[in-house]
Structure formats: C-alpha cells, structure tokens
PDB file of C-alpha atoms in Angstrom:
ATOM      1  CA  MET A   1     -28.269   1.117  13.467  1.00  0.00           C
ATOM      2  CA  THR A   2     -30.039   4.045  11.689  1.00  0.00           C
ATOM      3  CA  HIS A   3     -28.974   7.752  11.334  1.00  0.00           C
ATOM      4  CA  GLY A   4     -30.638  10.945  10.304  1.00  0.00           C
ATOM      5  CA  THR A   5     -33.691  12.415  10.650  1.00  0.00           C
ATOM      6  CA  ASP A   6     -35.439   8.601  10.587  1.00  0.00           C
ATOM      7  CA  THR A   7     -34.203   8.077  13.934  1.00  0.00           C
ATOM      8  CA  LEU A   8     -36.977  10.655  15.196  1.00  0.00           C
ATOM      9  CA  THR A   9     -39.793   9.206  13.226  1.00  0.00           C
ATOM     10  CA  ARG A  10     -39.273   5.531  13.388  1.00  0.00           C
ATOM     11  CA  PRO A  11     -39.223   4.039  17.028  1.00  0.00           C
ATOM     12  CA  PRO A  12     -35.636   1.876  17.441  1.00  0.00           C
ATOM     13  CA  ALA A  13     -35.357  -1.736  16.148  1.00  0.00           C
ATOM     14  CA  ARG A  14     -34.853  -3.107  19.814  1.00  0.00           C
ATOM     15  CA  LEU A  15     -38.237  -0.948  21.018  1.00  0.00           C
ATOM     16  CA  ARG A  16     -40.469  -2.155  17.844  1.00  0.00           C
ATOM     17  CA  THR A  17     -38.892  -5.904  18.526  1.00  0.00           C
ATOM     18  CA  LEU A  18     -40.000  -5.484  21.891  1.00  0.00           C
ATOM     19  CA  VAL A  19     -43.439  -4.081  20.928  1.00  0.00           C
ATOM     20  CA  ALA A  20     -44.083  -6.702  18.672  1.00  0.00           C
ATOM     21  CA  ALA A  21     -43.449  -9.371  21.310  1.00  0.00           C
ATOM     22  CA  GLY A  22     -45.961  -8.280  23.439  1.00  0.00           C
ATOM     23  CA  LEU A  23     -48.926  -8.154  21.327  1.00  0.00           C
ATOM     24  CA  LEU A  24     -47.671 -11.739  20.265  1.00  0.00           C
ATOM     25  CA  ALA A  25     -47.520 -12.463  24.089  1.00  0.00           C
ATOM     26  CA  ALA A  26     -51.153 -11.052  24.389  1.00  0.00           C
ATOM     27  CA  VAL A  27     -52.881 -13.278  21.654  1.00  0.00           C
ATOM     28  CA  PRO A  28     -56.209 -14.344  23.451  1.00  0.00           C
ATOM     29  CA  ALA A  29     -55.722 -17.592  25.620  1.00  0.00           C
ATOM     30  CA  MET A  30     -59.194 -18.334  24.651  1.00  0.00           C
ATOM     31  CA  PRO A  31     -59.815 -18.792  20.656  1.00  0.00           C
ATOM     32  CA  ALA A  32     -61.802 -15.642  19.048  1.00  0.00           C
ATOM     33  CA  ALA A  33     -64.288 -18.432  17.441  1.00  0.00           C
ATOM     34  CA  ALA A  34     -65.248 -19.597  20.855  1.00  0.00           C
ATOM     35  CA  LEU A  35     -67.038 -16.095  21.377  1.00  0.00           C
ATOM     36  CA  THR A  36     -69.367 -14.605  18.778  1.00  0.00           C
ATOM     37  CA  THR A  37     -67.698 -11.150  17.942  1.00  0.00           C
ATOM     38  CA  GLU A  38     -70.630  -9.073  19.519  1.00  0.00           C
ATOM     39  CA  GLU A  39     -70.306 -10.972  22.615  1.00  0.00           C
ATOM     40  CA  ARG A  40     -66.417  -9.601  22.561  1.00  0.00           C
ATOM     41  CA  ALA A  41     -67.630  -6.393  21.716  1.00  0.00           C
ATOM     42  CA  LYS A  42     -69.789  -6.369  24.890  1.00  0.00           C
ATOM     43  CA  ARG A  43     -67.031  -7.622  26.973  1.00  0.00           C
ATOM     44  CA  GLY A  44     -64.822  -4.939  25.482  1.00  0.00           C
ATOM     45  CA  GLY A  45     -67.608  -2.381  26.360  1.00  0.00           C
ATOM     46  CA  GLU A  46     -67.510  -3.115  29.746  1.00  0.00           C
ATOM     47  CA  VAL A  47     -63.649  -2.656  29.738  1.00  0.00           C
ATOM     48  CA  ILE A  48     -64.096   1.054  28.158  1.00  0.00           C
ATOM     49  CA  ARG A  49     -66.537   1.618  31.179  1.00  0.00           C
ATOM     50  CA  SER A  50     -64.901  -0.148  33.866  1.00  0.00           C
ATOM     51  CA  LEU A  51     -61.689   1.920  32.531  1.00  0.00           C
ATOM     52  CA  ASN A  52     -63.783   5.515  32.302  1.00  0.00           C
ATOM     53  CA  ASN A  53     -65.436   5.838  35.289  1.00  0.00           C
ATOM     54  CA  GLY A  54     -68.810   4.463  33.819  1.00  0.00           C
ATOM     55  CA  GLN A  55     -68.392   6.493  30.430  1.00  0.00           C
ATOM     56  CA  PRO A  56     -68.140   4.858  26.814  1.00  0.00           C
ATOM     57  CA  GLN A  57     -65.091   6.450  25.289  1.00  0.00           C
ATOM     58  CA  PRO A  58     -66.121   9.558  23.418  1.00  0.00           C
ATOM     59  CA  ASN A  59     -62.935   8.666  20.690  1.00  0.00           C
ATOM     60  CA  LEU A  60     -64.277   5.485  19.948  1.00  0.00           C
ATOM     61  CA  GLU A  61     -67.849   6.564  19.679  1.00  0.00           C
ATOM     62  CA  ARG A  62     -66.714   9.187  17.110  1.00  0.00           C
ATOM     63  CA  MET A  63     -64.756   6.568  15.194  1.00  0.00           C
ATOM     64  CA  ARG A  64     -67.873   4.266  15.499  1.00  0.00           C
ATOM     65  CA  GLU A  65     -69.717   6.823  13.358  1.00  0.00           C
ATOM     66  CA  GLU A  66     -67.391   7.006  10.694  1.00  0.00           C
ATOM     67  CA  PHE A  67     -65.466   3.863  10.845  1.00  0.00           C
ATOM     68  CA  PRO A  68     -67.782   1.435  12.253  1.00  0.00           C
ATOM     69  CA  PHE A  69     -65.367  -1.666  11.313  1.00  0.00           C
ATOM     70  CA  LEU A  70     -62.310  -0.341  13.038  1.00  0.00           C
ATOM     71  CA  ALA A  71     -64.224   0.733  16.329  1.00  0.00           C
ATOM     72  CA  GLU A  72     -65.658  -2.828  16.295  1.00  0.00           C
ATOM     73  CA  ALA A  73     -62.115  -4.615  16.079  1.00  0.00           C
ATOM     74  CA  THR A  74     -60.872  -2.223  18.481  1.00  0.00           C
ATOM     75  CA  GLU A  75     -63.659  -2.787  20.982  1.00  0.00           C
ATOM     76  CA  ALA A  76     -63.527  -6.678  20.279  1.00  0.00           C
ATOM     77  CA  TYR A  77     -59.999  -7.791  19.731  1.00  0.00           C
ATOM     78  CA  ALA A  78     -58.087  -4.761  21.655  1.00  0.00           C
ATOM     79  CA  LEU A  79     -60.443  -4.299  24.489  1.00  0.00           C
ATOM     80  CA  GLY A  80     -62.655  -7.570  24.470  1.00  0.00           C
ATOM     81  CA  ASP A  81     -59.862 -10.063  23.792  1.00  0.00           C
ATOM     82  CA  VAL A  82     -56.533  -8.717  24.865  1.00  0.00           C
ATOM     83  CA  TRP A  83     -57.411  -5.956  27.547  1.00  0.00           C
ATOM     84  CA  SER A  84     -59.706  -8.289  29.470  1.00  0.00           C
ATOM     85  CA  ARG A  85     -57.229 -10.819  29.616  1.00  0.00           C
ATOM     86  CA  PRO A  86     -56.465 -12.455  33.328  1.00  0.00           C
ATOM     87  CA  GLY A  87     -52.947 -11.476  34.280  1.00  0.00           C
ATOM     88  CA  LEU A  88     -52.445  -8.131  34.790  1.00  0.00           C
ATOM     89  CA  ASP A  89     -54.512  -5.995  37.260  1.00  0.00           C
ATOM     90  CA  THR A  90     -55.828  -2.787  35.415  1.00  0.00           C
ATOM     91  CA  ARG A  91     -53.607  -0.643  37.196  1.00  0.00           C
ATOM     92  CA  THR A  92     -50.110  -2.572  36.008  1.00  0.00           C
ATOM     93  CA  ARG A  93     -51.805  -2.802  32.517  1.00  0.00           C
ATOM     94  CA  GLN A  94     -52.225   0.795  32.336  1.00  0.00           C
ATOM     95  CA  LEU A  95     -48.784   1.617  33.918  1.00  0.00           C
ATOM     96  CA  ALA A  96     -47.685  -0.744  31.141  1.00  0.00           C
ATOM     97  CA  ALA A  97     -50.005   1.195  27.886  1.00  0.00           C
ATOM     98  CA  VAL A  98     -48.601   4.241  29.625  1.00  0.00           C
ATOM     99  CA  ALA A  99     -45.139   3.428  29.068  1.00  0.00           C
ATOM    100  CA  ALA A 100     -45.355   1.944  25.734  1.00  0.00           C
ATOM    101  CA  PHE A 101     -47.764   4.710  24.328  1.00  0.00           C
ATOM    102  CA  ALA A 102     -44.635   7.217  25.865  1.00  0.00           C
ATOM    103  CA  ALA A 103     -42.383   5.846  23.688  1.00  0.00           C
ATOM    104  CA  PHE A 104     -44.040   7.084  20.989  1.00  0.00           C
ATOM    105  CA  ALA A 105     -44.836  10.689  22.045  1.00  0.00           C
ATOM    106  CA  ALA A 106     -41.711  12.389  20.276  1.00  0.00           C
ATOM    107  CA  ILE A 107     -43.330  11.528  17.031  1.00  0.00           C
ATOM    108  CA  GLY A 108     -46.583  13.075  17.646  1.00  0.00           C
ATOM    109  CA  GLU A 109     -48.546  10.209  18.932  1.00  0.00           C
ATOM    110  CA  THR A 110     -49.594  11.447  22.119  1.00  0.00           C
ATOM    111  CA  ALA A 111     -53.401  11.180  22.151  1.00  0.00           C
ATOM    112  CA  PHE A 112     -53.552   7.414  23.449  1.00  0.00           C
ATOM    113  CA  MET A 113     -50.945   7.914  26.078  1.00  0.00           C
ATOM    114  CA  LYS A 114     -53.239  10.954  27.288  1.00  0.00           C
ATOM    115  CA  ILE A 115     -56.013   8.354  27.483  1.00  0.00           C
ATOM    116  CA  HIS A 116     -54.683   5.714  29.080  1.00  0.00           C
ATOM    117  CA  ALA A 117     -52.734   8.189  31.689  1.00  0.00           C
ATOM    118  CA  GLY A 118     -56.289   9.536  32.316  1.00  0.00           C
ATOM    119  CA  TYR A 119     -57.788   5.600  32.564  1.00  0.00           C
ATOM    120  CA  ALA A 120     -54.501   4.854  34.910  1.00  0.00           C
ATOM    121  CA  LEU A 121     -55.337   7.908  37.178  1.00  0.00           C
ATOM    122  CA  ASN A 122     -58.916   6.383  37.311  1.00  0.00           C
ATOM    123  CA  ALA A 123     -57.605   3.282  38.608  1.00  0.00           C
ATOM    124  CA  GLY A 124     -55.357   4.795  41.603  1.00  0.00           C
ATOM    125  CA  VAL A 125     -52.402   5.398  39.339  1.00  0.00           C
ATOM    126  CA  SER A 126     -50.887   8.730  41.138  1.00  0.00           C
ATOM    127  CA  GLU A 127     -49.483  11.700  38.965  1.00  0.00           C
ATOM    128  CA  GLU A 128     -45.651  10.738  41.040  1.00  0.00           C
ATOM    129  CA  GLU A 129     -46.206   7.041  39.468  1.00  0.00           C
ATOM    130  CA  LEU A 130     -46.595   8.176  36.102  1.00  0.00           C
ATOM    131  CA  LYS A 131     -43.964  10.603  36.225  1.00  0.00           C
ATOM    132  CA  GLU A 132     -41.630   7.937  37.545  1.00  0.00           C
ATOM    133  CA  ILE A 133     -43.189   5.998  34.477  1.00  0.00           C
ATOM    134  CA  ILE A 134     -41.956   9.009  32.054  1.00  0.00           C
ATOM    135  CA  TYR A 135     -38.547   9.186  33.432  1.00  0.00           C
ATOM    136  CA  MET A 136     -38.042   5.269  32.698  1.00  0.00           C
ATOM    137  CA  VAL A 137     -38.681   5.937  29.391  1.00  0.00           C
ATOM    138  CA  THR A 138     -35.797   7.867  28.803  1.00  0.00           C
ATOM    139  CA  VAL A 139     -33.776   4.875  28.935  1.00  0.00           C
ATOM    140  CA  PRO A 140     -35.483   2.826  26.080  1.00  0.00           C
ATOM    141  CA  ALA A 141     -36.976   5.387  24.103  1.00  0.00           C
ATOM    142  CA  GLY A 142     -34.763   8.856  24.772  1.00  0.00           C
ATOM    143  CA  PHE A 143     -34.997  12.021  26.439  1.00  0.00           C
ATOM    144  CA  PRO A 144     -37.228  13.291  23.416  1.00  0.00           C
ATOM    145  CA  ARG A 145     -39.644  11.174  23.777  1.00  0.00           C
ATOM    146  CA  ALA A 146     -39.818  11.107  27.189  1.00  0.00           C
ATOM    147  CA  ILE A 147     -39.832  15.404  27.060  1.00  0.00           C
ATOM    148  CA  SER A 148     -42.892  15.078  24.749  1.00  0.00           C
ATOM    149  CA  ALA A 149     -44.317  12.550  26.890  1.00  0.00           C
ATOM    150  CA  ALA A 150     -44.432  14.572  29.945  1.00  0.00           C
ATOM    151  CA  ARG A 151     -45.664  17.423  27.819  1.00  0.00           C
ATOM    152  CA  THR A 152     -48.494  15.349  27.572  1.00  0.00           C
ATOM    153  CA  LEU A 153     -48.495  14.557  31.213  1.00  0.00           C
ATOM    154  CA  SER A 154     -48.591  17.893  32.159  1.00  0.00           C
ATOM    155  CA  GLU A 155     -51.594  18.886  30.178  1.00  0.00           C
ATOM    156  CA  LEU A 156     -53.823  15.700  31.455  1.00  0.00           C
ATOM    157  CA  PHE A 157     -52.926  16.613  34.790  1.00  0.00           C
ATOM    158  CA  ALA A 158     -54.031  20.205  34.468  1.00  0.00           C
ATOM    159  CA  GLU A 159     -57.276  19.377  33.106  1.00  0.00           C
ATOM    160  CA  ARG A 160     -57.905  17.300  35.294  1.00  0.00           C
ATOM    161  CA  ARG A 161     -57.068  19.485  38.839  1.00  0.00           C
ATOM    162  CA  PRO A 162     -60.231  21.567  40.351  1.00  0.00           C
ATOM    163  CA  SER A 163     -59.524  25.133  38.241  1.00  0.00           C
ATOM    164  CA  GLU A 164     -58.688  27.766  41.386  1.00  0.00           C
ATOM    165  CA  GLY A 165     -61.937  29.821  42.596  1.00  0.00           C
ATOM    166  CA  ALA A 166     -63.897  26.522  41.344  1.00  0.00           C
ATOM    167  CA  THR A 167     -66.516  25.511  43.834  1.00  0.00           C
ATOM    168  CA  PRO A 168     -66.879  21.675  44.324  1.00  0.00           C
TER     169      PRO A 168
END
C-alpha cells in the first residue's frame, strides 16, 4: 500500500489493474490489419458524430491540427476499433467511461469525464444516473475523486441547462 502524497496523485494498484484488464479486454475482435487505418479512422469519425449529435469533436479537431498522429491514432484505434465494438450499447459504454474517468478526477483529469458525461446525456442517460455513477466512485476511488468528479458534472449540467430568461 502506498502512503503519503503519492496516494493523491496515483490511482490505487487495484484500480490500475482493473483499468489495464479493461484495456486488454477491449482489444478488437477483428484484427486491425483487416482494415486500413483510413477505414478505421472513418469508422472512428462515425462514432464521434453519433456521440456528439452529428458534430465533430472539437478537442479531437484541435489535436488534429497540432498532433495529427495522435488524433489519427485516437480516431482509428480508440474510436474505430474499441468504441465501435459490439457487446455494449452506447449508453452503457458511456456510463462505464464516465465511471473510469471519474476515478481520476481528484488528480485534475476531469476533461475526458466531462466530454463523456456529455455524450452519456446525448445517449439518453439522465443527470440522476450520472450522479449515481459518482456515488459509486466513492467506493473504489474514494471521496476526494468523487467530489472532484461531482464538481465537473455540476459544471456540465449548468452549461447544458437553458439559462433563465432565454427564449427557446
């Protein structure tokens, strides 16, 4: 067991093991060589647009300008190979992503959680269900991470709610 400030910046060993196991389980069912990188990236682009109400993902597009290889790898592998796998519906996949990213919230890693919580809302997940995910995070990841994740969700909810006095 780790003691001191390291426990605030490094996820617990069990959590790291679970994340690693999840990543290994996410290896594509079809060998990546069966599709070209371009085909995989195209499939990844379709995934992003389906998650983001038909729109490209702004962070990915900014990354494409300065770090094209990283953007292509994200689009082809993470989205085209992993995210497009059968076995989980979009809603369930987003809930899992929010939970995983929430576990890292206390170390300042909230941007991806916020993005995926937005996708979860787009997929029909309710604010109450996302709050339940944060409550669940207290058990494996602890209260500091859950509190950071809760703050991030509150920001997202406020951004997505119509402002008072706004006309529809």
